[in-house]
Amino acid sequence: MKTPKYLVPNDFMADPSAHVFNGKLFIYPSHDWESGIEENDNGDHFDMKDYHVFSMEDVENGVAVDHGIILDVKGIPWSGRQLWDSDVAFKNGKYYLYFSLKDKNDVFHIGVAVSDKPEGPFIPQPDPMRGSYSIDPSVLDDGDGNFYMYFGGLWGGQLQRYRNNKALECAIFPADNAPAIPSRVVRLSDDMLQFAEEPREVIILGEDGEPITAGDKYRFFEASWMHKYNGKYYFSYSTGDTHFLCYAVGDNPYGPFTFQGVILTPVVGWTTHHSIVEYKGKWYLFHHDSVPSGGKTWLRSMKVIELEYDENGKIKTIEGGGE
Ligand code: FUB
């Protein structure tokens, strides 16, 4: 597959999280729509109110089947507004949908909803996960019975309002030469419904062996994803306001991770987001851009392209087509 394929031509879907369940590829995106809310740094224009799930058996030809709505903000007992990025994990016959949502005080938390099937519907838990904050949950099944959630996002994602897993009086952004605000990682409880421990910082080291600084154009911003390739842990993420998808590699799920490079150069539209999955012997990058909406950053379209590694496990950079 040489050119990326848009997967849902008749609707706007973003932040695709792709997984293989029962031999089929499932994609869990955010569902963008035109809410009329003006664009701002707080992300109010991303006013999503439900999720759909898609499945694919023929990725090369880009045919995605829509299984309809799997969760609606109206059915979530603690909901305020804005269903942002989500992810799904499978354990012991159940599927767990982890989602970002603001509560009634406009504070983001991470919620869980459970289903017997990958295509839902998903039944939400009455409360958010205890101790959860910020956005963009993404879950790694480490294959040894342990599941790890990576999460967090700056600006509208509110991560700058937390330190040592406690809410601050007000947001703090580090100086440009200080370590960047990191993503977080936490092992999930056996029942998959809570954190099993205090979240830890995901440290990304630069070439000099020091943590990447807040002023670095490749610092973490949001959209964490973790996949394993040849026994190594590949942590990938969006740099937000500098618009790259980057990755760093480590030897265990907690890191530290050493910066490797850019996966995707900027796309059309402000946000860039992704997931990486192996299916039928090939690796794919699911991502989004705003080309079909004529550049409206809150109306994004998901797409897929094959991902290539070199013999040293380095990912070949893909051109996003934006600036
Ligand atoms: O879709 C809303 C937010 O935009 C996501 O949670 C972020 O990662 C960014 O893609």
mmCIF file of N, CA, C and O in Angstrom, residues 1 6-7 34 52 87 95 103 116 142-143 145 180 204 206 224 229 231 242 279 285 305:
data_model
loop_
_atom_site.group_PDB
_atom_site.id
_atom_site.type_symbol
_atom_site.label_atom_id
_atom_site.label_comp_id
_atom_site.label_asym_id
_atom_site.label_seq_id
_atom_site.Cartn_x
_atom_site.Cartn_y
_atom_site.Cartn_z
ATOM 1 N N MET A 1 0.859 -1.190 0.000
ATOM 2 C CA MET A 1 0.000 0.000 0.000
ATOM 3 C C MET A 1 0.893 1.237 0.000
ATOM 4 O O MET A 1 1.537 1.549 0.994
ATOM 5 N N TYR A 6 -8.209 6.729 2.922
ATOM 6 C CA TYR A 6 -9.249 7.189 3.849
ATOM 7 C C TYR A 6 -10.240 6.058 4.035
ATOM 8 O O TYR A 6 -10.651 5.417 3.060
ATOM 9 N N LEU A 7 -10.631 5.811 5.273
ATOM 10 C CA LEU A 7 -11.407 4.606 5.564
ATOM 11 C C LEU A 7 -12.904 4.835 5.666
ATOM 12 O O LEU A 7 -13.682 3.903 5.489
ATOM 13 N N GLU A 34 -19.635 18.593 13.381
ATOM 14 C CA GLU A 34 -19.665 20.062 13.333
ATOM 15 C C GLU A 34 -20.582 20.568 14.445
ATOM 16 O O GLU A 34 -21.793 20.640 14.274
ATOM 17 N N HIS A 52 -18.169 5.188 17.467
ATOM 18 C CA HIS A 52 -18.501 4.048 16.607
ATOM 19 C C HIS A 52 -17.302 3.092 16.632
ATOM 20 O O HIS A 52 -16.205 3.488 17.002
ATOM 21 N N ASP A 87 -9.413 3.642 23.648
ATOM 22 C CA ASP A 87 -8.720 2.421 23.227
ATOM 23 C C ASP A 87 -9.451 1.225 23.831
ATOM 24 O O ASP A 87 -10.214 1.377 24.799
ATOM 25 N N TYR A 95 -14.238 -7.329 26.639
ATOM 26 C CA TYR A 95 -13.568 -6.208 25.970
ATOM 27 C C TYR A 95 -13.764 -4.961 26.828
ATOM 28 O O TYR A 95 -14.876 -4.687 27.301
ATOM 29 N N ASP A 103 -15.724 15.400 33.240
ATOM 30 C CA ASP A 103 -16.820 15.199 34.184
ATOM 31 C C ASP A 103 -17.680 16.468 34.263
ATOM 32 O O ASP A 103 -17.481 17.412 33.485
ATOM 33 N N ASP A 116 -19.101 -7.864 25.827
ATOM 34 C CA ASP A 116 -18.737 -9.259 25.529
ATOM 35 C C ASP A 116 -18.194 -9.393 24.115
ATOM 36 O O ASP A 116 -17.703 -10.447 23.737
ATOM 37 N N ASP A 142 0.749 -6.945 27.452
ATOM 38 C CA ASP A 142 2.159 -7.329 27.382
ATOM 39 C C ASP A 142 2.356 -8.817 27.139
ATOM 40 O O ASP A 142 3.492 -9.286 27.030
ATOM 41 N N GLY A 143 1.260 -9.574 27.106
ATOM 42 C CA GLY A 143 1.361 -10.990 26.749
ATOM 43 C C GLY A 143 1.725 -11.886 27.917
ATOM 44 O O GLY A 143 1.819 -13.104 27.761
ATOM 45 N N GLY A 145 0.043 -11.515 30.975
ATOM 46 C CA GLY A 145 -1.035 -11.300 31.954
ATOM 47 C C GLY A 145 -1.111 -9.866 32.429
ATOM 48 O O GLY A 145 -2.073 -9.481 33.095
ATOM 49 N N ALA A 180 10.675 17.944 29.691
ATOM 50 C CA ALA A 180 9.289 18.114 29.213
ATOM 51 C C ALA A 180 8.315 17.396 30.143
ATOM 52 O O ALA A 180 8.691 16.453 30.843
ATOM 53 N N ILE A 204 11.519 10.009 28.161
ATOM 54 C CA ILE A 204 12.116 9.863 26.825
ATOM 55 C C ILE A 204 13.481 10.541 26.860
ATOM 56 O O ILE A 204 13.583 11.747 27.155
ATOM 57 N N GLY A 206 16.998 11.796 25.087
ATOM 58 C CA GLY A 206 17.544 12.208 23.798
ATOM 59 C C GLY A 206 18.872 11.509 23.526
ATOM 60 O O GLY A 206 19.310 10.651 24.303
ATOM 61 N N SER A 224 -0.406 8.958 23.129
ATOM 62 C CA SER A 224 0.532 7.854 23.394
ATOM 63 C C SER A 224 0.063 6.572 22.721
ATOM 64 O O SER A 224 -1.142 6.290 22.673
ATOM 65 N N TYR A 229 8.008 -4.675 19.007
ATOM 66 C CA TYR A 229 8.562 -5.148 17.741
ATOM 67 C C TYR A 229 9.901 -5.796 18.059
ATOM 68 O O TYR A 229 10.779 -5.167 18.682
ATOM 69 N N GLY A 231 10.697 -7.812 20.323
ATOM 70 C CA GLY A 231 10.990 -7.852 21.760
ATOM 71 C C GLY A 231 11.252 -6.499 22.390
ATOM 72 O O GLY A 231 11.427 -6.397 23.602
ATOM 73 N N THR A 242 3.934 21.054 17.420
ATOM 74 C CA THR A 242 4.921 20.978 16.341
ATOM 75 C C THR A 242 4.540 19.883 15.322
ATOM 76 O O THR A 242 5.241 19.695 14.315
ATOM 77 N N TYR A 279 -1.010 -6.870 11.168
ATOM 78 C CA TYR A 279 -2.173 -7.629 10.696
ATOM 79 C C TYR A 279 -1.786 -8.400 9.442
ATOM 80 O O TYR A 279 -1.262 -7.803 8.502
ATOM 81 N N LEU A 285 0.160 1.855 10.001
ATOM 82 C CA LEU A 285 -0.026 3.081 10.764
ATOM 83 C C LEU A 285 -1.427 3.605 10.466
ATOM 84 O O LEU A 285 -1.719 4.008 9.334
ATOM 85 N N ILE A 305 -1.857 3.478 6.330
ATOM 86 C CA ILE A 305 -0.762 3.243 5.390
ATOM 87 C C ILE A 305 0.165 2.199 5.997
ATOM 88 O O ILE A 305 0.238 2.064 7.227
#
